[in-house]
Short mmCIF file of C-alpha atoms and ligand atoms in Angstrom, two decimals:
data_model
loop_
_atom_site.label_atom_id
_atom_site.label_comp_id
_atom_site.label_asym_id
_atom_site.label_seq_id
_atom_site.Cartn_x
_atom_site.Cartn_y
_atom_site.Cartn_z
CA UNK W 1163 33.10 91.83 13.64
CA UNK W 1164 33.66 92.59 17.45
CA UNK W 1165 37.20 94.44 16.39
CA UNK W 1166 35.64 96.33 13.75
CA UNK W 1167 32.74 97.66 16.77
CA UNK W 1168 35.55 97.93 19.14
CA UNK W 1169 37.34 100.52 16.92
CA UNK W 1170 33.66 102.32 16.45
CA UNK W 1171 32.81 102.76 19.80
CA UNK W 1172 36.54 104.19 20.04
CA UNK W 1173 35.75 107.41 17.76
CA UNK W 1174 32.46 107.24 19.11
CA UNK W 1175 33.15 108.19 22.90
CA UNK W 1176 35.39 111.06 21.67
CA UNK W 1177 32.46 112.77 20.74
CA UNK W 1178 31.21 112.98 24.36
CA UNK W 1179 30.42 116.86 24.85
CA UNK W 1180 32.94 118.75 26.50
CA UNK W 1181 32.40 120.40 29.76
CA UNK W 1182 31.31 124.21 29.63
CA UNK W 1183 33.37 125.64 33.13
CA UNK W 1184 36.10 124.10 35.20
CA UNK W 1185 33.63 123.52 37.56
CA UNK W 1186 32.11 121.22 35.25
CA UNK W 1187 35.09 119.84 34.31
CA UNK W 1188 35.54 119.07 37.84
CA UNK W 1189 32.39 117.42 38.54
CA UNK W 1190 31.98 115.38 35.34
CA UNK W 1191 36.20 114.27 36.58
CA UNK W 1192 34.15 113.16 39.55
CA UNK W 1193 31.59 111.22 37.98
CA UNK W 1194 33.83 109.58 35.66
CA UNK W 1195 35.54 108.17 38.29
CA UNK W 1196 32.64 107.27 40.31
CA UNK W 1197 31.92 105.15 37.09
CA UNK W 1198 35.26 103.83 36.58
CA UNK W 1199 34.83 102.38 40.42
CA UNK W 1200 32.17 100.51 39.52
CA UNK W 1201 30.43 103.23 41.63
CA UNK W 1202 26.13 103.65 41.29
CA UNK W 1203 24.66 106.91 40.38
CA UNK W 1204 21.65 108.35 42.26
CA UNK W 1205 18.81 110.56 41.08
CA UNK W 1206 20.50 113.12 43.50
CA UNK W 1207 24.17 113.00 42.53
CA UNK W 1208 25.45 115.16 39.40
CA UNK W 1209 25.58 113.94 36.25
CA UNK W 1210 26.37 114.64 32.76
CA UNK W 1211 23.31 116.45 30.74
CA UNK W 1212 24.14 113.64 28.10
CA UNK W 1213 23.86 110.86 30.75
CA UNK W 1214 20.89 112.13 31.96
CA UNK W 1215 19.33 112.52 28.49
CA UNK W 1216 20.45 108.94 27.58
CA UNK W 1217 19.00 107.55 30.57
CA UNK W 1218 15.23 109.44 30.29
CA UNK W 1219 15.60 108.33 26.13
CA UNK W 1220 16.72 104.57 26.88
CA UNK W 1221 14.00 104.07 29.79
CA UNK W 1222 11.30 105.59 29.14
CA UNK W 1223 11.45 103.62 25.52
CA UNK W 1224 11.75 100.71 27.82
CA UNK W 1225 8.25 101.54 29.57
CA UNK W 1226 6.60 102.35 26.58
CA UNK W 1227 7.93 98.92 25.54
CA UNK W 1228 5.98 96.94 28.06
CA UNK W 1229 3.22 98.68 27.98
CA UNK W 1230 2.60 98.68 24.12
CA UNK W 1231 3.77 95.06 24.31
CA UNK W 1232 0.94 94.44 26.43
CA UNK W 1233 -1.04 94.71 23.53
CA UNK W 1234 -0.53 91.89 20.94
CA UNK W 1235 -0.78 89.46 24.01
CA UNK W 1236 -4.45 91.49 25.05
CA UNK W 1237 -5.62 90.20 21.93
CA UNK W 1238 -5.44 86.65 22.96
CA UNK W 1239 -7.01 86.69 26.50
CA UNK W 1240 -10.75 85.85 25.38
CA UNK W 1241 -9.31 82.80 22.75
CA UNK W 1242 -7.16 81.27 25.76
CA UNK W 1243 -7.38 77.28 25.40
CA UNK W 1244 -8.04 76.36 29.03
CA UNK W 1245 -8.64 78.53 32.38
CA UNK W 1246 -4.77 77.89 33.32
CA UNK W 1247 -3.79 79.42 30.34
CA UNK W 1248 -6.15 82.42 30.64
CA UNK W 1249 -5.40 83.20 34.08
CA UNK W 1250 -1.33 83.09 32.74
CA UNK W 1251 -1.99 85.25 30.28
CA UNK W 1252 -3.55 87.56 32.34
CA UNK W 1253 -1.21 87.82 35.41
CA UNK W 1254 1.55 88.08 32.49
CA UNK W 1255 -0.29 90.89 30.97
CA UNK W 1256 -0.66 92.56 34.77
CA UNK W 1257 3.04 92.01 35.25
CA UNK W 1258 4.21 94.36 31.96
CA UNK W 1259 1.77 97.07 33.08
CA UNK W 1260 3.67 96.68 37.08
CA UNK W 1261 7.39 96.88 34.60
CA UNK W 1262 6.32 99.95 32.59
CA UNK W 1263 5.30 101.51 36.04
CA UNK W 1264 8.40 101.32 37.71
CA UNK W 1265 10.33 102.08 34.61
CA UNK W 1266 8.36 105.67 34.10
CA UNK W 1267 8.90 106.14 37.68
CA UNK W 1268 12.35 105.52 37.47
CA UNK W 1269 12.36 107.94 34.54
CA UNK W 1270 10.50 110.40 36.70
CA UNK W 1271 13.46 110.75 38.94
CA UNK W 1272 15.95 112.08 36.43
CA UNK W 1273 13.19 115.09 36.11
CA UNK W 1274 11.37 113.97 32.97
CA UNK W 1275 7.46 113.58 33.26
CA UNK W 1276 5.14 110.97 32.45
CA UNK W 1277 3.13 112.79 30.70
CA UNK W 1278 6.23 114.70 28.98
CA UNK W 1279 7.37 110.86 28.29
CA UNK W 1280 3.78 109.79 27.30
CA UNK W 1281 3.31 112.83 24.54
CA UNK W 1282 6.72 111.72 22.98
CA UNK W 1283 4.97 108.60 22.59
CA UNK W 1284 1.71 109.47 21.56
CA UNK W 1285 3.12 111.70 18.65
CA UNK W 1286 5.47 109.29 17.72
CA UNK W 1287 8.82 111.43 18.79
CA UNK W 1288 9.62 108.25 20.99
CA UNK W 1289 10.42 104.66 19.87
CA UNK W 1290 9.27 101.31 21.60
CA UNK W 1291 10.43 98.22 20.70
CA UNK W 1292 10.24 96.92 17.02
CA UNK W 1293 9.11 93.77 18.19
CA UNK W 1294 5.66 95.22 19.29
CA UNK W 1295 4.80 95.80 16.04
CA UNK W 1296 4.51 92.65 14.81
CA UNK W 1297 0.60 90.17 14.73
CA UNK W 1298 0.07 87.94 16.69
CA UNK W 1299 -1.88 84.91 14.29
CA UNK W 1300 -2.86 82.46 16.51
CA UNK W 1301 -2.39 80.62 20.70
CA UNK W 1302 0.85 79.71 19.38
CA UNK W 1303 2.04 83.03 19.19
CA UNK W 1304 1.83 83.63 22.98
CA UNK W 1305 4.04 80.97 23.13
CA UNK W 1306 6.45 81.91 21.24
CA UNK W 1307 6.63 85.28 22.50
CA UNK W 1308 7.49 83.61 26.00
CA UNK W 1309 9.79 81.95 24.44
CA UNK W 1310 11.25 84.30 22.27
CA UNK W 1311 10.33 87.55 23.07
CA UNK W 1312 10.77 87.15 26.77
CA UNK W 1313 13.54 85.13 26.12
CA UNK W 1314 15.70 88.22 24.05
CA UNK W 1315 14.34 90.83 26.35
CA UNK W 1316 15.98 88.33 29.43
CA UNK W 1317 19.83 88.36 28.07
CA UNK W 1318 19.23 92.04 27.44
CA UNK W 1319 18.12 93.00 30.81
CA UNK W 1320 19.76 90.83 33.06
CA UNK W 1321 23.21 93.32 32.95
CA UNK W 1322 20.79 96.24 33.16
CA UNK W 1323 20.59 95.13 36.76
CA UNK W 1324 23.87 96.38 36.84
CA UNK W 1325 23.21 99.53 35.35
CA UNK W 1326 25.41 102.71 36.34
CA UNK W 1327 22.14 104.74 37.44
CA UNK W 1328 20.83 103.20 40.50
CA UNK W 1329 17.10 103.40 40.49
CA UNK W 1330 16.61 101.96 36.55
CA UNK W 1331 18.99 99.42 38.04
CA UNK W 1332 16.79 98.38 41.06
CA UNK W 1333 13.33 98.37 39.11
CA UNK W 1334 15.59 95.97 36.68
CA UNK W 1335 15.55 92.82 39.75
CA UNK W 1336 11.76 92.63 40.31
CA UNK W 1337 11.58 93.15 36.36
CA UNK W 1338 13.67 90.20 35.55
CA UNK W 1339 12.47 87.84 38.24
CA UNK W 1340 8.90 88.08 36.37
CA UNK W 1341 10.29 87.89 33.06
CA UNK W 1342 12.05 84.28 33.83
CA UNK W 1343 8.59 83.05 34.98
CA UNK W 1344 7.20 84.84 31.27
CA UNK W 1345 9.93 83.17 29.79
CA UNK W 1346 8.94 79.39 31.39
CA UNK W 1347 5.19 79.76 30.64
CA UNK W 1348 5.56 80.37 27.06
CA UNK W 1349 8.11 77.47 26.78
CA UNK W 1350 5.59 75.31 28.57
CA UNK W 1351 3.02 76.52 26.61
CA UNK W 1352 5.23 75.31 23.71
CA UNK W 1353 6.42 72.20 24.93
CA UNK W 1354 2.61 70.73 25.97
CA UNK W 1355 1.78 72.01 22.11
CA UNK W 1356 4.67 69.65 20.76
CA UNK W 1357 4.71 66.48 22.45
CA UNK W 1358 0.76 66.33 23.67
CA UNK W 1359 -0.76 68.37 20.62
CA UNK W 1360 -2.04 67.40 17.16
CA UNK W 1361 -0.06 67.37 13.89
CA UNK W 1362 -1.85 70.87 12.95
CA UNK W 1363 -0.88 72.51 16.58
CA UNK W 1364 2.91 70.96 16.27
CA UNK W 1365 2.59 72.99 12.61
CA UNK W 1366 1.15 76.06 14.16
CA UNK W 1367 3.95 76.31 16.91
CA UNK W 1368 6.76 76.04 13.95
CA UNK W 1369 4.89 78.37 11.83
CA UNK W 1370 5.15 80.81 14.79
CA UNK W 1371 8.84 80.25 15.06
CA UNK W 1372 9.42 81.15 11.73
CA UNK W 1373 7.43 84.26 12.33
CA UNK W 1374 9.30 85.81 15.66
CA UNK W 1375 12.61 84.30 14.86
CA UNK W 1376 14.20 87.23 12.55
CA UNK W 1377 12.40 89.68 14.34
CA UNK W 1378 13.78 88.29 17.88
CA UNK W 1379 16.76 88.55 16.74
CA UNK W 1380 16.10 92.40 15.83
CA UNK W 1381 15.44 93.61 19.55
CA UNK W 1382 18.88 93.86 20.26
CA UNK W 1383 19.32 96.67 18.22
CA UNK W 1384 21.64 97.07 15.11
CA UNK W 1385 24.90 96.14 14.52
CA UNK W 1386 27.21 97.48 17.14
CA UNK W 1387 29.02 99.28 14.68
CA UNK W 1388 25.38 100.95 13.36
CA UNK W 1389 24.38 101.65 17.07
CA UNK W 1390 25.36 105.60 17.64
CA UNK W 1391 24.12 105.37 20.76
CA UNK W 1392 26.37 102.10 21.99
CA UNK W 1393 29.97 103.78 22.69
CA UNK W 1394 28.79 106.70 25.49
CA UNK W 1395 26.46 103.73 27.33
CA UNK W 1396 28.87 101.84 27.27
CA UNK W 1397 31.45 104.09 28.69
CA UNK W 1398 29.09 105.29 31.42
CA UNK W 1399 27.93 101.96 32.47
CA UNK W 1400 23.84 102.75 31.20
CA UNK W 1401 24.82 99.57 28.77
CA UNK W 1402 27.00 96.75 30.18
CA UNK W 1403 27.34 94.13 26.91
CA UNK W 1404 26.85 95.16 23.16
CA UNK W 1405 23.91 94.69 21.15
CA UNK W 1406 25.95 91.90 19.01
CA UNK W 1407 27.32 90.20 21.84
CA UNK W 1408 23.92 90.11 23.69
CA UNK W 1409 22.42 88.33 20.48
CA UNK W 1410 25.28 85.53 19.83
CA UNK W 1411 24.34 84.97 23.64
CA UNK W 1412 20.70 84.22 22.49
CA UNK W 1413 21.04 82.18 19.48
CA UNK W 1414 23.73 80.29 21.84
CA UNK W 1415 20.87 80.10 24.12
CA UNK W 1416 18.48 79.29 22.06
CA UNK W 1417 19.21 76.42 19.63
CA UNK W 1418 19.52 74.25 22.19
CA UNK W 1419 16.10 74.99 23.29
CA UNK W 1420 14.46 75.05 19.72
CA UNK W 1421 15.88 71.34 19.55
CA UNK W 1422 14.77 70.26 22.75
CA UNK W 1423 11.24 71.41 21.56
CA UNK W 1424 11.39 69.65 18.64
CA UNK W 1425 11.29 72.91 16.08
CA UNK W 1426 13.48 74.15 13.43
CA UNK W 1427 15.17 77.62 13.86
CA UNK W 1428 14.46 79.44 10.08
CA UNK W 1429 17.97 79.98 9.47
CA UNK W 1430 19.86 77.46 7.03
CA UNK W 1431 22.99 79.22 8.11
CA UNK W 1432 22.96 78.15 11.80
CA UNK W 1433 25.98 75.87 12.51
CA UNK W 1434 27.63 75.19 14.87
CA UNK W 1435 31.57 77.09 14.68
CA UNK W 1436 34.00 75.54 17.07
CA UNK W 1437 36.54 77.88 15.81
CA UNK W 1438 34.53 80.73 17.55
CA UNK W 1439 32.48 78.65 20.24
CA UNK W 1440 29.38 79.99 18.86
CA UNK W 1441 26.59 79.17 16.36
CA UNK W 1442 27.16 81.46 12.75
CA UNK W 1443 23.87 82.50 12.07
CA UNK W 1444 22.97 84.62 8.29
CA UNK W 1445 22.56 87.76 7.79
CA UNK W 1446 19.69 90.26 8.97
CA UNK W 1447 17.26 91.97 7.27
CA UNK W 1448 18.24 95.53 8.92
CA UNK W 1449 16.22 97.29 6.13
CA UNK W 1450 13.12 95.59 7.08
CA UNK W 1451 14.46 96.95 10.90
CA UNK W 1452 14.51 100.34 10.00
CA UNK W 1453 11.42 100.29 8.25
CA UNK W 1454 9.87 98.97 11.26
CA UNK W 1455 11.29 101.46 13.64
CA UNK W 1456 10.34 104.01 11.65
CA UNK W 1457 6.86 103.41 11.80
CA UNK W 1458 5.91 101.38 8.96
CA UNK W 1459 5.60 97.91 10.31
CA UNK W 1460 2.88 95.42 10.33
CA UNK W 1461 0.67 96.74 13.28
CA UNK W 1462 2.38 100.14 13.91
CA UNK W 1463 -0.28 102.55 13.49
CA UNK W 1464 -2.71 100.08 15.22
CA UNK W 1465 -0.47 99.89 18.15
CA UNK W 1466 0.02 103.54 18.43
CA UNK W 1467 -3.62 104.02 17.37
CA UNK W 1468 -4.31 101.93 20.73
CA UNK W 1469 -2.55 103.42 23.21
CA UNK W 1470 -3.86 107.06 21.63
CA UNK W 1471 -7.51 105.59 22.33
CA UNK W 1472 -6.25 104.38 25.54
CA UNK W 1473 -5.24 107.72 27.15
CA UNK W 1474 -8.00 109.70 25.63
CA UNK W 1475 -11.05 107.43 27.16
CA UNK W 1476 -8.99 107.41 30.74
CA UNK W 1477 -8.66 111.17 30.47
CA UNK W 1478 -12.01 111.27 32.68
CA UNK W 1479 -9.87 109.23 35.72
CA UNK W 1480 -7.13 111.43 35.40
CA UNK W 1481 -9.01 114.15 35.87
CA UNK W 1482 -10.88 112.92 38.87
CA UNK W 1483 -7.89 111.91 40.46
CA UNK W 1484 -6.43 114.81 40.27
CA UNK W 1485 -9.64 116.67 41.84
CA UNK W 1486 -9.49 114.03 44.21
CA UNK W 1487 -6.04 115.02 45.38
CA UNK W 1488 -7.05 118.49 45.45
CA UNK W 1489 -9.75 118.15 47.98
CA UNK W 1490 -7.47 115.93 50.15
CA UNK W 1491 -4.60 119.11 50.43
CA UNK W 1492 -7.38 121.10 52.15
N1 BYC D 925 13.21 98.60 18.53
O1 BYC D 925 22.24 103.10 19.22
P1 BYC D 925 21.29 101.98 19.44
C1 BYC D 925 10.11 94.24 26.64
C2 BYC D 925 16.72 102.31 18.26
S1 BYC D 925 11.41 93.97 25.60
C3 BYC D 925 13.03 99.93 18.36
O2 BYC D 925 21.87 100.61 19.52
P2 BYC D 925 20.61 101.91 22.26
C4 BYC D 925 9.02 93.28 26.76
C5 BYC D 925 17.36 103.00 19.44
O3 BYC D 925 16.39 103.40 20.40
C6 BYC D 925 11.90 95.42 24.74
N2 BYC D 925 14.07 100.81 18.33
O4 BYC D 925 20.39 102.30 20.74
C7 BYC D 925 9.17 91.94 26.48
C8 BYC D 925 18.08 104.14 18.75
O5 BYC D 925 17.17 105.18 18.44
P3 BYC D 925 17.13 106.59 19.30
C9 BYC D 925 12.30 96.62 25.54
C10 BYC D 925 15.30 100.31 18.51
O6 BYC D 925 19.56 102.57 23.05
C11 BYC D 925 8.10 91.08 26.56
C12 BYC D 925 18.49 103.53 17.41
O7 BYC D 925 17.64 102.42 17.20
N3 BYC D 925 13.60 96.51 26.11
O8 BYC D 925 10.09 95.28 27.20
O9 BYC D 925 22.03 102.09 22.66
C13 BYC D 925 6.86 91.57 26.89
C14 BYC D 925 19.94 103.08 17.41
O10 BYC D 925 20.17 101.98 18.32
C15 BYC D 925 15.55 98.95 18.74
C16 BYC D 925 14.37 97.59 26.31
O11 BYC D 925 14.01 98.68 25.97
C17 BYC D 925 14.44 98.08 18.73
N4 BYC D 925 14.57 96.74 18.90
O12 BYC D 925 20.35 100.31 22.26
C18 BYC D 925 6.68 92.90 27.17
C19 BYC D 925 15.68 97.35 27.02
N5 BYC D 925 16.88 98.76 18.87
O13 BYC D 925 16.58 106.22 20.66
C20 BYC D 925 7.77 93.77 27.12
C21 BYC D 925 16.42 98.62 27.32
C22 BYC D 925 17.44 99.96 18.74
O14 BYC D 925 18.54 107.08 19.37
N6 BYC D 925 16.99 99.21 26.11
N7 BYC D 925 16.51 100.89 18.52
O15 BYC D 925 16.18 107.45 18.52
C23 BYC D 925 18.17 98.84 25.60
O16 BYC D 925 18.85 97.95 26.09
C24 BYC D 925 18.69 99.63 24.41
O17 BYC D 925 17.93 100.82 24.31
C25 BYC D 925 18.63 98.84 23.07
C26 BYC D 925 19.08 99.79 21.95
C27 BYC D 925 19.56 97.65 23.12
C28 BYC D 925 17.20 98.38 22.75
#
């Protein structure tokens, strides 16, 4: 498998455009090596058109990640089971509106506005992450997306810290150190459910697991030899693991965890391969990815439909605000 991407991303990077001057040629020399040094970009330094494009495409998807994926959560505020819970729930909510800030302002420095980056969402030009589009049934859910969902989006943005472009890089720390803590309530949510709960919220919890599981898994993106987009971030440093190898690190991760919590892991493939130090897990239901990345998942339209309703009734602040900072010039 990883040869087979390996020799993908090979042909891949060859199609990186080619420079239009010598001047270019000099400058994009430049920035390659900057890369190769392990060097970080800033919003002022040149850059590639392509790695600037990348960068406003792979971000501002991540904002309109956390703030879409505020929603299936929002549903589940007013049913919390105790106060602790609810006021979790809440600052967790809070804390992926304070990620998708930073992330559109770290968009906003590579010259792309939010509401440029707000209309490609709104008309559906711009993708979020699959995962968003998925119900949310019952409490258990919230834990599981902890769990999961935080989990997955963890080992995929922990070597985005690292990331080539410096500012996207930086709002990565502060967005990591509150996804651990996301990551820990929903497990403790999880773990009171098992070993205090009843036989019906033990079942609820598994039933959830068997829900987010395959889609989990998803959020890392196809196959690495599927991803076109894999073999340029990878050369410029935007991406720092593949999508494959970031999800054997999950399931790795994650079984471990599941067994701890006393649930099964809907895969009667998983075993353990000492061969390849890893658990073998089966095989993926990409068409049911695409078809959810395309727009015809579960909850897609109402999603979209939400944030749509969202900026339309707040069109009244904007407005005054924007007065507001008129007045204040004078
Ligand atoms: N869903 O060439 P590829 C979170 C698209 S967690 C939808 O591999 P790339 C949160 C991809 O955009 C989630 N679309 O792309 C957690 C591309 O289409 P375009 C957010 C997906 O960019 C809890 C095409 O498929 N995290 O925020 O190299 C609570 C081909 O893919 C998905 C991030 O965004 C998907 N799962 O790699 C609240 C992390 N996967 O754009 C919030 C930053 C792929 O060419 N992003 N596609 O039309 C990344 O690390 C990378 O963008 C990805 C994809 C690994 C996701």
């Amino acid at each position: 498998m990883y040869t087979q991407a390996m020799d993908t991303l090979g042909k891949e990077a060859a199609l990186a455009p080619v420079p239009h001057s010598a001047d270019e040629a000099r400058l994009q020399a430049r920035f390659d090596a900057r890369i190769d040094a392990g060097e970080f970009i800033e919003a002022k330094d040149w850059m590639p058109e392509h790695y600037r494009k990348t960068l406003v495409r792979q971000i501002s998807q991540h904002a309109h990640s956390e703030i879409v994926g505020m929603l299936p959560e929002g549903n589940w505020v007013t049913r919390a089971p105790t106060l602790k819970r609810k006021a979790i729930l809440l600052a967790k909510i809070q804390d992926e509106g304070g990620h998708g800030l930073y992330l559109y302002s770290a968009a906003e420095t590579l010259g792309s506005s939010r509401d440029e980056m707000l209309d490609a969402l709104h008309t559906g030009r711009a993708k979020y992450s699959s995962i968003f589009n998925y119900p949310t049934l019952t409490w258990a859910d919230m834990g599981v997306i902890g769990w999961l969902v935080d989990g997955a989006a963890i080992m995929n943005q922990v070597p985005i810290c690292r990331c080539s472009y410096a500012p996207y890089a930086r709002a990565m720390v502060r967005i990591c150190r509150e996804e651990s803590f996301h990551q820990r309530q929903g497990y403790d949510a999880l773990l009171t459910m098992m070993q205090q709960g009843t036989e019906a919220q033990q079942a609820m919890v598994q039933d959830a697991v068997n829900r987010w599981w395959w889609p989990a898994l998803m959020m890392f993106g196809p196959p690495d030899d599927q991803s076109p987009n894999s073999a340029l971030s990878m050369r410029w440093g935007i991406k720092r693991i593949s999508n494959d190898e970031l999800r054997q690190k999950f399931i790795d991760a994650t079984v471990p965890q599941a067994e701890l919590l006393g649930v099964t892991l809907p895969d009667p493939d998983l075993q353990w391969n000492a061969e390849r130090g890893h658990f073998d897990f089966g095989p993926i239901d990409w068409a049911e990815f695409w078809q959810v990345v395309g727009g015809d998942g579960p909850c897609n339209r109402e999603r979209l439909g939400a944030r749509v309703q969202a900026w339309e009734e707040g069109a009244w602040v904007r407005e005054a605000a924007l007065v507001h900072a008129t007045r204040n010039e004078h």
